[in-house]
mmCIF file of C-alpha atoms and ligand atoms in Angstrom:
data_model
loop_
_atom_site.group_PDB
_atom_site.id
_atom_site.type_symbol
_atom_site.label_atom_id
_atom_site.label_comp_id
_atom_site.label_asym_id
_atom_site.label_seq_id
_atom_site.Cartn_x
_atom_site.Cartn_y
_atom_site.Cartn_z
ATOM 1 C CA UNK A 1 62.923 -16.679 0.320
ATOM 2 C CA UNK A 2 65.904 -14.435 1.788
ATOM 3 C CA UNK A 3 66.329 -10.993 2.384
ATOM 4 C CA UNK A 4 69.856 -9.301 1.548
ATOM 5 C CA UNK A 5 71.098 -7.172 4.458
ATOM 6 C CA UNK A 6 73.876 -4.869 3.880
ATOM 7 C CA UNK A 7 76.420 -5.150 7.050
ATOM 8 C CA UNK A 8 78.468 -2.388 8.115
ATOM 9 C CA UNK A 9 80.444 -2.825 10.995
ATOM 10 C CA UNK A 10 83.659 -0.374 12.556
ATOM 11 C CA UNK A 11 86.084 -2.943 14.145
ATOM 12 C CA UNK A 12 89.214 -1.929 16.142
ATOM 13 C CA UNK A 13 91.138 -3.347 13.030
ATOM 14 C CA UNK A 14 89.410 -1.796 10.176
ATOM 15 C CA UNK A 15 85.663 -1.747 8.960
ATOM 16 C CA UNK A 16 83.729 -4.799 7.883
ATOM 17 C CA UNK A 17 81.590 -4.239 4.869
ATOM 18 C CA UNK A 18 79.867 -7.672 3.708
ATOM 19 C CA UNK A 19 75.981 -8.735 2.635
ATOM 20 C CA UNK A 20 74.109 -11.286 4.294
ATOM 21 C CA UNK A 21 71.142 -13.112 3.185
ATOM 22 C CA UNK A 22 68.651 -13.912 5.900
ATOM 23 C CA UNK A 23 65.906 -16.481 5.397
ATOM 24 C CA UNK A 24 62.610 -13.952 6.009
ATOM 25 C CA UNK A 25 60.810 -16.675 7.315
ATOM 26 C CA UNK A 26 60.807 -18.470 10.875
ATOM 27 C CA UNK A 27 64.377 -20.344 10.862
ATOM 28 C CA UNK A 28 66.019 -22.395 13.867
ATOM 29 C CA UNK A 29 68.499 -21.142 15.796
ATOM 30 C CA UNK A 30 70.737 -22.923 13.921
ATOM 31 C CA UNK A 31 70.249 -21.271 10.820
ATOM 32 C CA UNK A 32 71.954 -18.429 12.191
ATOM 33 C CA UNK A 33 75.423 -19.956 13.117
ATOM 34 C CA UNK A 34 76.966 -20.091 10.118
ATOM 35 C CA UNK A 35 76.446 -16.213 8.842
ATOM 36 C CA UNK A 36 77.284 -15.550 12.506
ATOM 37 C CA UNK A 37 80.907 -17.722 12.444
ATOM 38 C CA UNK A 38 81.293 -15.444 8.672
ATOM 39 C CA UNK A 39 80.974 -12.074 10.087
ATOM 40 C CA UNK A 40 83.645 -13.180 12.677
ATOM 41 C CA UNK A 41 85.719 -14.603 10.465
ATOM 42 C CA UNK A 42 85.719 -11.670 8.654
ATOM 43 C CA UNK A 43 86.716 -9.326 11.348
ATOM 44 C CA UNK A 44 89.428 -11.927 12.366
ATOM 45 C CA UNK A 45 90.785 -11.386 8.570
ATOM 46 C CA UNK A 46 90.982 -7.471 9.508
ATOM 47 C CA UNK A 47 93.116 -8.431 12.036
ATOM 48 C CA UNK A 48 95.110 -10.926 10.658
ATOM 49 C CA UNK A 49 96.031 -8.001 7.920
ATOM 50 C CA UNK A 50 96.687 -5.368 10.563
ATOM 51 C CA UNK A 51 99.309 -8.025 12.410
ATOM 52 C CA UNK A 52 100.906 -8.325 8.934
ATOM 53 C CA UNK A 53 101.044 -4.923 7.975
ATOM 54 C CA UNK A 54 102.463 -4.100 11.428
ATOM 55 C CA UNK A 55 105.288 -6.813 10.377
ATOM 56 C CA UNK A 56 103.955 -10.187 12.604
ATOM 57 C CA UNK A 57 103.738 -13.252 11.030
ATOM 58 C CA UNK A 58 100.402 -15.854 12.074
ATOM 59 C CA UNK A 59 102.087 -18.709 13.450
ATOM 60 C CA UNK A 60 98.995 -21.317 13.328
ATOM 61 C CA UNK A 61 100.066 -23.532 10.431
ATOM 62 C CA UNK A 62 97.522 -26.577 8.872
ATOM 63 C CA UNK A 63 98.789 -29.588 10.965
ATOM 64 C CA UNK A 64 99.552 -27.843 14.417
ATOM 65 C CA UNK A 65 97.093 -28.912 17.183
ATOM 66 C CA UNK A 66 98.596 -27.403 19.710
ATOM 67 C CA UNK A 67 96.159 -25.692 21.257
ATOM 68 C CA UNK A 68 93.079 -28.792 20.318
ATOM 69 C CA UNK A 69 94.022 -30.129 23.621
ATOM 70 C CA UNK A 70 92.264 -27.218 25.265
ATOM 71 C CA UNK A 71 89.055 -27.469 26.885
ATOM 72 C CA UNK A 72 86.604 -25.739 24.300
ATOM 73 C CA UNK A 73 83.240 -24.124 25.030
ATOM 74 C CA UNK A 74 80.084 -23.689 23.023
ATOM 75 C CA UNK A 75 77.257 -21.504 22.821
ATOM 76 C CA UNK A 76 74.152 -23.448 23.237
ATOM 77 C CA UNK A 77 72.731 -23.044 18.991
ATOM 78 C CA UNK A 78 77.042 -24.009 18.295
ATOM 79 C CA UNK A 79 76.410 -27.540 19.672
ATOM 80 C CA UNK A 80 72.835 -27.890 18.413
ATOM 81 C CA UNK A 81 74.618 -27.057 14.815
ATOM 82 C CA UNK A 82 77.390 -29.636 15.763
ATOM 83 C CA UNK A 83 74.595 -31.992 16.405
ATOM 84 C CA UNK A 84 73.338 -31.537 13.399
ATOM 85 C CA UNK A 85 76.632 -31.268 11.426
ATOM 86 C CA UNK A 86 77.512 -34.912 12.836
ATOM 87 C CA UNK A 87 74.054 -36.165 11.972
ATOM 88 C CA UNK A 88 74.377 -35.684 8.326
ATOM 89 C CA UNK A 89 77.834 -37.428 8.232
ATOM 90 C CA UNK A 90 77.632 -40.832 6.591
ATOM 91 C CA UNK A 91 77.327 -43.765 8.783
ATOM 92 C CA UNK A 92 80.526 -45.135 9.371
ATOM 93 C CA UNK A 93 82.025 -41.316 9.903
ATOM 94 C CA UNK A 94 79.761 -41.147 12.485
ATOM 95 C CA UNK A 95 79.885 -44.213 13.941
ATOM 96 C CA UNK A 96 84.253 -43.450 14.692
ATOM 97 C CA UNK A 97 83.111 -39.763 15.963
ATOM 98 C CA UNK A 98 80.801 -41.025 18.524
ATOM 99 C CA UNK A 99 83.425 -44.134 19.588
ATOM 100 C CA UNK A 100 86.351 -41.234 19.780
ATOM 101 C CA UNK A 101 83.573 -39.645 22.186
ATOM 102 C CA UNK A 102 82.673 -42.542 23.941
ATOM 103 C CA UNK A 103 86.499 -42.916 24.373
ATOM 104 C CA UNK A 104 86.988 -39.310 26.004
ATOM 105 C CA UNK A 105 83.666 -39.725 28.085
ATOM 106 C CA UNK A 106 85.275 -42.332 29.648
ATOM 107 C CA UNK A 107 88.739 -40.778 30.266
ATOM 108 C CA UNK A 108 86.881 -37.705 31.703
ATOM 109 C CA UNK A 109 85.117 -40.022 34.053
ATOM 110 C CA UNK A 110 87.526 -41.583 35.142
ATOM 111 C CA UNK A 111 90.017 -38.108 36.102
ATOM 112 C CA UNK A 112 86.670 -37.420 37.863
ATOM 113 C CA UNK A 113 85.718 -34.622 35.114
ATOM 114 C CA UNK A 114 82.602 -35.356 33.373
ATOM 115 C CA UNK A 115 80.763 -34.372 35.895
ATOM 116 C CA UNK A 116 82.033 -31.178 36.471
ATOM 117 C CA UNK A 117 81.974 -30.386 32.852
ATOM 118 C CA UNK A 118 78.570 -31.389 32.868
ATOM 119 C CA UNK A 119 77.727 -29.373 36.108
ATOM 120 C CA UNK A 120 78.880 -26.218 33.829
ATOM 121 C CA UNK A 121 77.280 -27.554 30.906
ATOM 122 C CA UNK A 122 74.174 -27.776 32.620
ATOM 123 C CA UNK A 123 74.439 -24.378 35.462
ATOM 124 C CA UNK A 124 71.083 -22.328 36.154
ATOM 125 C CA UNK A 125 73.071 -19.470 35.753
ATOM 126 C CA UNK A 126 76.600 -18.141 34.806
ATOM 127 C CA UNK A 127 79.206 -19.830 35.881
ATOM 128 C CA UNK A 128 82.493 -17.567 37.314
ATOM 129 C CA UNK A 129 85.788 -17.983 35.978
ATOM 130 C CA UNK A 130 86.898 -18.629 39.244
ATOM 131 C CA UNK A 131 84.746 -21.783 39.209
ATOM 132 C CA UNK A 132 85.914 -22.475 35.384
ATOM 133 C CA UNK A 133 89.741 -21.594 35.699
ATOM 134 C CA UNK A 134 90.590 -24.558 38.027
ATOM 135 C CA UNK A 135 88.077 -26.750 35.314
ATOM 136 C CA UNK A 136 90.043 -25.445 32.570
ATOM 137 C CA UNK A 137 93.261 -26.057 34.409
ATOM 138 C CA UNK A 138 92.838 -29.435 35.419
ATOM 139 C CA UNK A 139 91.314 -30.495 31.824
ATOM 140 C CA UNK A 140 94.733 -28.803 29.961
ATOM 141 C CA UNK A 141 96.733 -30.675 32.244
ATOM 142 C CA UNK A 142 95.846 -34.099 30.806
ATOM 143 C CA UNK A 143 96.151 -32.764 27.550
ATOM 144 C CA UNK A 144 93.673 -35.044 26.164
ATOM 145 C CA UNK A 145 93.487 -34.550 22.395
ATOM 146 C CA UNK A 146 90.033 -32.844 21.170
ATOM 147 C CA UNK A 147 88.200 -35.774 20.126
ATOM 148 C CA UNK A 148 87.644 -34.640 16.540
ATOM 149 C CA UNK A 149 91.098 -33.881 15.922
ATOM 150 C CA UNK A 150 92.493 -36.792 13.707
ATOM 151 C CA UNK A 151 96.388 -37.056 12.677
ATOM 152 C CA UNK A 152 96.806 -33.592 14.359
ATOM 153 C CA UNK A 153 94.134 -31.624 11.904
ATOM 154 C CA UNK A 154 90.671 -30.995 12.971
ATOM 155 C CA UNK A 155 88.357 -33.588 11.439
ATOM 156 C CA UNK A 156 84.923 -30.882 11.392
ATOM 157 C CA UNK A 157 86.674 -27.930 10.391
ATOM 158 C CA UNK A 158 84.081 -27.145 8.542
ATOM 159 C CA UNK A 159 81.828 -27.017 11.741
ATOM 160 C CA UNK A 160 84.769 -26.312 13.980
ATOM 161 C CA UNK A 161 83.177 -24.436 17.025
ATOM 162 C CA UNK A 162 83.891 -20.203 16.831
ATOM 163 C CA UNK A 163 86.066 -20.737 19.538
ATOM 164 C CA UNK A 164 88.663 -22.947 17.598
ATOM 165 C CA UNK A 165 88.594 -20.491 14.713
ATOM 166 C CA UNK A 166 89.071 -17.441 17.034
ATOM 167 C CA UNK A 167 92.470 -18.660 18.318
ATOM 168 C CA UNK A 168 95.855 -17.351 16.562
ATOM 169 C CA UNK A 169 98.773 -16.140 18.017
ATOM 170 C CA UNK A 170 101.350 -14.259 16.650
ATOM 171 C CA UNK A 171 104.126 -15.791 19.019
ATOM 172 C CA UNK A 172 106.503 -18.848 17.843
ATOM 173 C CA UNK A 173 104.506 -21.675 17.795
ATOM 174 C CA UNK A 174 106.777 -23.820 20.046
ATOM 175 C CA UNK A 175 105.718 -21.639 22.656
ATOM 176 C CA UNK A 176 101.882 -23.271 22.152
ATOM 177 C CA UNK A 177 103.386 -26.525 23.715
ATOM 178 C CA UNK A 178 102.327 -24.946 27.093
ATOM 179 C CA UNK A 179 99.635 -22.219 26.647
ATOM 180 C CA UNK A 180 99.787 -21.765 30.826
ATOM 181 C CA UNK A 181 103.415 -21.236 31.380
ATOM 182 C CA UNK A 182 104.843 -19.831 28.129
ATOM 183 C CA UNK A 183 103.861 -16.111 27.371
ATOM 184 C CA UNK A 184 102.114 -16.888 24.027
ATOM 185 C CA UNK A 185 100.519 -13.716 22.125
ATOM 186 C CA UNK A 186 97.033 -14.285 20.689
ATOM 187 C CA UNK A 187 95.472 -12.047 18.157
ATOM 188 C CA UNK A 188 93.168 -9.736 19.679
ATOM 189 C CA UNK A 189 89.160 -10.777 19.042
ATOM 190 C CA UNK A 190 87.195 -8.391 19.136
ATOM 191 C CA UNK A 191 84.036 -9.873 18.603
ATOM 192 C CA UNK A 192 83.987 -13.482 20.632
ATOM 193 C CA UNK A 193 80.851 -15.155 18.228
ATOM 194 C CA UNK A 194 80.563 -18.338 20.930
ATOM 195 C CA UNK A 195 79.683 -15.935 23.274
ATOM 196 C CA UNK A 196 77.501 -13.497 21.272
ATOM 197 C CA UNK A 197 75.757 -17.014 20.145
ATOM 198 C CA UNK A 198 75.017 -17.803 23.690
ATOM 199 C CA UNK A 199 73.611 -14.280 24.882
ATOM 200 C CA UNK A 200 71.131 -13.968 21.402
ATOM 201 C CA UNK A 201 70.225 -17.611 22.954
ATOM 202 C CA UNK A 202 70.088 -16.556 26.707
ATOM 203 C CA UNK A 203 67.855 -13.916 25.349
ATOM 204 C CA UNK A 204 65.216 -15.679 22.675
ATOM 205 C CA UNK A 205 64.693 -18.674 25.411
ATOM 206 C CA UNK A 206 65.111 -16.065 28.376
ATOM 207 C CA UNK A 207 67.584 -19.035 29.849
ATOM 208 C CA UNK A 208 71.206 -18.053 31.337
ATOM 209 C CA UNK A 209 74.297 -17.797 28.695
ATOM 210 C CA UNK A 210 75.849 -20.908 29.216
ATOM 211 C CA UNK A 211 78.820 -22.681 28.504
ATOM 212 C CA UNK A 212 78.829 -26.137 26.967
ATOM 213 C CA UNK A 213 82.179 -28.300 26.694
ATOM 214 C CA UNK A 214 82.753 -29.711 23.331
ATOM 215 C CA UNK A 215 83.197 -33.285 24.672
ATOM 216 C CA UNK A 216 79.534 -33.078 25.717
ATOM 217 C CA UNK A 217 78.546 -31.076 23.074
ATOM 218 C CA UNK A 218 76.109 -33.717 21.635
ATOM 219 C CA UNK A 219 74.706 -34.955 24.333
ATOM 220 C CA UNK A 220 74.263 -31.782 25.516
ATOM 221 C CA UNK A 221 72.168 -31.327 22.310
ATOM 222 C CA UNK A 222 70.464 -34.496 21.783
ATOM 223 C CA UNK A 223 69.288 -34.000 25.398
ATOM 224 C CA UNK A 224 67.674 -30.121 24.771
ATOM 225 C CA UNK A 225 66.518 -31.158 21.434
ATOM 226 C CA UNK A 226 63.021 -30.035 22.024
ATOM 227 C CA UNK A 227 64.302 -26.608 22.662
ATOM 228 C CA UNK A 228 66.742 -27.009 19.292
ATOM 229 C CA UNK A 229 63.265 -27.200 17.398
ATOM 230 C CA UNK A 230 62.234 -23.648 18.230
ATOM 231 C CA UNK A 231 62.173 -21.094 15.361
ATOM 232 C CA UNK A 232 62.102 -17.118 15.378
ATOM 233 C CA UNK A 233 61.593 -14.485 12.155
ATOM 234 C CA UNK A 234 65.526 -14.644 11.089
ATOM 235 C CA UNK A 235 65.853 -10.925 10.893
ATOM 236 C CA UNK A 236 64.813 -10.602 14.418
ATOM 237 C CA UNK A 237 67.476 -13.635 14.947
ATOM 238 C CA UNK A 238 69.668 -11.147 12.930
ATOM 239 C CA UNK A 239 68.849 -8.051 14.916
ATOM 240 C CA UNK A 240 69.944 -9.960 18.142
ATOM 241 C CA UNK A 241 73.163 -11.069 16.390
ATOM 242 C CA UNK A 242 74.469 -7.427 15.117
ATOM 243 C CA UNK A 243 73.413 -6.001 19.029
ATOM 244 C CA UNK A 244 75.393 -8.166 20.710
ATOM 245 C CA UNK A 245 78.195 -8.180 17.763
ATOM 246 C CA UNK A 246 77.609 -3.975 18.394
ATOM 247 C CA UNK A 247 78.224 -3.929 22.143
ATOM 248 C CA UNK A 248 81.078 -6.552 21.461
ATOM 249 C CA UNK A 249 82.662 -4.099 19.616
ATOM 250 C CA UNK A 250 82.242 -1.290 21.631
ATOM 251 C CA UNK A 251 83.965 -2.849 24.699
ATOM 252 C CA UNK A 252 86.706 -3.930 22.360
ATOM 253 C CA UNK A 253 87.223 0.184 21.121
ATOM 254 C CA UNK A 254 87.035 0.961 24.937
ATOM 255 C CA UNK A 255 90.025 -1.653 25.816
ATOM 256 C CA UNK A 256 92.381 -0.053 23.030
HETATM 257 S S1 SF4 B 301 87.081 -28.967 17.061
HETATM 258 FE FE1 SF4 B 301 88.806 -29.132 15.649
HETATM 259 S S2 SF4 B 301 89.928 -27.185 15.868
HETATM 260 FE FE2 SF4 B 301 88.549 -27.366 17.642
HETATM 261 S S3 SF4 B 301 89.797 -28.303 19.273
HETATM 262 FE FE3 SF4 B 301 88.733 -29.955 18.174
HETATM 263 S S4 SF4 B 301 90.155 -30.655 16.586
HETATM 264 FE FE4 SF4 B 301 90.852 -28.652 17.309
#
């Protein structure tokens, strides 16, 4: 059984009208990530038609990876989702995922960055961006690809984390060859769904928002598992979605 919610939301780019259908029993967390990722990717389409109208062309073509050599965090139900996404794949698509990851783990290791990542991954509390810039920094430098990207496209784009989806810019693409030095122009997000993701979680389990690198996604996953199990009313999981998406949105009015 699901319950149709009608969703009205005033973004900096336009409002978002769109219905939702929310199972009325207890769901996992993870029954909430994709109808969260929609509702962003709807108010990224607002933007993306504001850009246009205002005569700026979306450089991020099908086949530019650019930027999928960036270090990319997930909200705690985003990699129980991947976990699940990857668990479902047949057997021998699996099987090359988790070798590609065994592959990075090991090239992390040994630039003496899986630990840090999994320090973050793993931190009692939030961790500063003056503690994650040099992380991010260092990782970017080695411009490993993302492990699920395959011949330059993204090989889970279906279950690409929010993060991947959220980036666009609106500069020439050439310019994506070095996000730090080049003055690349991303479209403004006003609604950043990893995070919103992590603070409904931070809230529900009463644990700190965290941050989990996509390398270590799964095993960041298969090791909470228990906690993946866990299942609330989904229109309270709702409620805590459209608060969060709400003060989101206010701070992005407030910056304009
Ligand atoms: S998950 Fe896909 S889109 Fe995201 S960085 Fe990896 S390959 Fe790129």
């Amino acid at each position: 059984m699901v319950e149709r919610f009608e969703i009205a939301l005033n973004t900096p780019a336009g409002r978002l009208t769109t219905a939702i259908d929310v199972p009325t029993g207890f769901i996992p967390i993870t029954a909430i990530v994709p109808l969260t990722r929609r509702l962003g990717e709807e108010a990224a389409e607002l933007e993306i038609h504001q850009a246009r109208e205002a005569g700026l062309t979306i450089s991020c073509q099908m086949g530019c990876a650019a930027c999928c050599r960036m270090l990319v965090p997930l909200s705690a139900p985003e990699a129980f989702a991947l976990r699940e996404y990857v668990e479902q794949l047949p057997t021998d698509r699996r099987t090359h995922l988790l070798n590609r990851l065994s592959d990075t783990k090991d090239r992390l290791k040994r630039e003496g960055l899986w630990d840090r990542l999994n320090d973050v991954a793993e931190a009692s509390k939030p961790v500063p961006d003056e503690e994650l810039d040099p992380i991010n920094r260092t990782y970017y430098a080695l411009r490993i690809p993302c492990p699920y990207l395959e011949n330059e496209m993204c090989s889970i784009y279906e279950a690409r984390p929010a993060a991947c989806r959220e980036l666009l810019v609106t500069s020439p693409a050439e310019l994506c060859q070095d996000l730090v030095q080049n003055p690349v122009t991303p479209l403004p997000v006003s609604m950043r769904i990893g995070s919103i993701l992590g603070l409904v979680w931070g809230t529900i389990t009463s644990s700190p928002p965290r941050l989990i690198p996509l390398p270590m996604a799964l095993e960041w996953a298969e090791r909470h598992e228990e906690e993946s199990r866990r299942t609330w009313p989904g229109s309270s999981l709702l409620d805590q979605v459209l608060d969060n998406m709400w003060r989101f949105l206010s701070q992005a009015f407030q910056r304009k």
